[in-house]
């Protein structure tokens, strides 16, 4: 099944606005359980829409992200992943041991 570029792009844009709107509502404390649930599920749909968008436009992404841009983006992603994983490792270590030490170089 071939996914058309307009469908992938439209899905990405639509979910972006929905996640943005529900996120703004939650930021300003105009939230209830439904807003939070909608935000979470639309967020998952947004990730899928973004993956489809990347797949459909892969040739353009490949041309754009070369050289220094690719290195910068790879480094940025690595740092972001590290900041997400290190606190989780710290929590796991605290649960399993009374004292834990994480050394970050």
Coordinates of C-alpha atoms in Angstrom, one line a residue:
X1 CA 0.0 0.0 0.0
X2 CA 1.4 3.3 -1.0
X3 CA 0.8 6.3 1.2
X4 CA 0.4 9.6 -0.5
X5 CA 2.4 12.6 0.5
X6 CA -0.7 14.8 1.1
X7 CA -2.2 12.3 3.5
X8 CA 0.9 11.9 5.5
X9 CA 1.5 15.7 5.6
X10 CA -2.1 16.5 6.5
X11 CA -2.1 13.9 9.3
X12 CA 1.1 15.3 10.7
X13 CA -0.2 18.9 10.6
X14 CA -3.7 18.0 12.0
X15 CA -2.3 16.0 14.9
X16 CA 0.3 18.7 15.6
X17 CA -2.5 21.3 16.1
X18 CA -4.6 18.9 18.2
X19 CA -1.7 18.0 20.5
X20 CA -0.7 21.7 20.7
X21 CA -4.3 22.8 21.6
X22 CA -4.7 20.1 24.3
X23 CA -1.2 20.8 25.6
X24 CA -2.0 24.6 25.9
X25 CA -5.3 23.8 27.7
X26 CA -3.4 21.6 30.2
X27 CA -0.6 24.2 30.6
X28 CA -3.2 26.8 31.6
X29 CA -4.9 24.4 34.0
X30 CA -8.0 24.1 31.8
X31 CA -7.8 20.4 32.0
X32 CA -9.9 17.4 33.0
X33 CA -9.5 13.7 32.5
X34 CA -10.8 13.8 29.0
X35 CA -8.4 16.5 27.8
X36 CA -5.4 14.5 29.2
X37 CA -6.6 11.3 27.6
X38 CA -7.2 13.0 24.2
X39 CA -3.8 14.6 24.4
X40 CA -2.1 11.2 25.1
X41 CA -3.9 9.3 22.4
X42 CA -3.6 12.0 19.8
X43 CA 0.1 12.2 20.7
X44 CA 0.5 8.5 19.8
X45 CA -1.3 9.1 16.5
X46 CA 1.0 12.1 15.9
X47 CA 4.1 9.9 16.3
X48 CA 2.7 7.5 13.7
X49 CA 1.8 10.4 11.4
X50 CA 5.3 11.7 11.7
X51 CA 6.8 8.3 10.9
X52 CA 4.6 8.1 7.8
X53 CA 5.6 11.6 6.8
X54 CA 9.3 10.7 7.1
X55 CA 8.8 7.5 5.1
X56 CA 7.0 9.3 2.3
X57 CA 9.6 12.1 2.2
X58 CA 12.6 10.0 2.9
X59 CA 14.5 11.0 -0.2
X60 CA 14.1 14.7 0.7
X61 CA 15.2 14.0 4.3
X62 CA 18.3 12.1 3.0
X63 CA 19.3 15.1 0.8
X64 CA 18.7 17.6 3.6
X65 CA 20.4 15.9 6.5
X66 CA 24.0 15.4 5.3
X67 CA 27.4 16.4 6.7
X68 CA 27.3 18.7 9.7
X69 CA 23.5 18.8 10.0
X70 CA 23.4 15.0 10.4
X71 CA 26.2 15.1 13.0
X72 CA 24.4 17.8 15.0
X73 CA 21.1 16.1 14.9
X74 CA 22.6 12.7 15.9
X75 CA 24.4 14.4 18.8
X76 CA 21.2 16.2 19.9
X77 CA 19.2 13.0 19.8
X78 CA 21.9 11.1 21.8
X79 CA 21.9 13.9 24.5
X80 CA 18.1 13.9 24.7
X81 CA 18.0 10.1 25.0
X82 CA 20.6 10.2 27.7
X83 CA 18.6 12.8 29.7
X84 CA 15.6 10.6 29.5
X85 CA 17.3 7.3 30.4
X86 CA 19.7 8.5 33.2
X87 CA 16.9 9.5 35.6
X88 CA 15.2 6.1 35.0
X89 CA 18.4 4.3 35.7
X90 CA 18.9 6.3 38.9
X91 CA 15.4 5.4 40.1
X92 CA 16.0 1.7 39.4
X93 CA 19.3 1.8 41.3
X94 CA 17.6 3.5 44.2
X95 CA 14.9 0.8 44.4
X96 CA 17.4 -2.1 44.2
X97 CA 20.2 -0.6 46.4
X98 CA 20.2 1.7 49.3
X99 CA 23.0 3.7 47.8
X100 CA 23.7 4.2 44.1
X101 CA 26.2 6.1 42.2
X102 CA 25.9 7.0 38.5
X103 CA 29.0 8.4 37.0
X104 CA 28.4 10.5 34.0
X105 CA 31.4 11.4 31.9

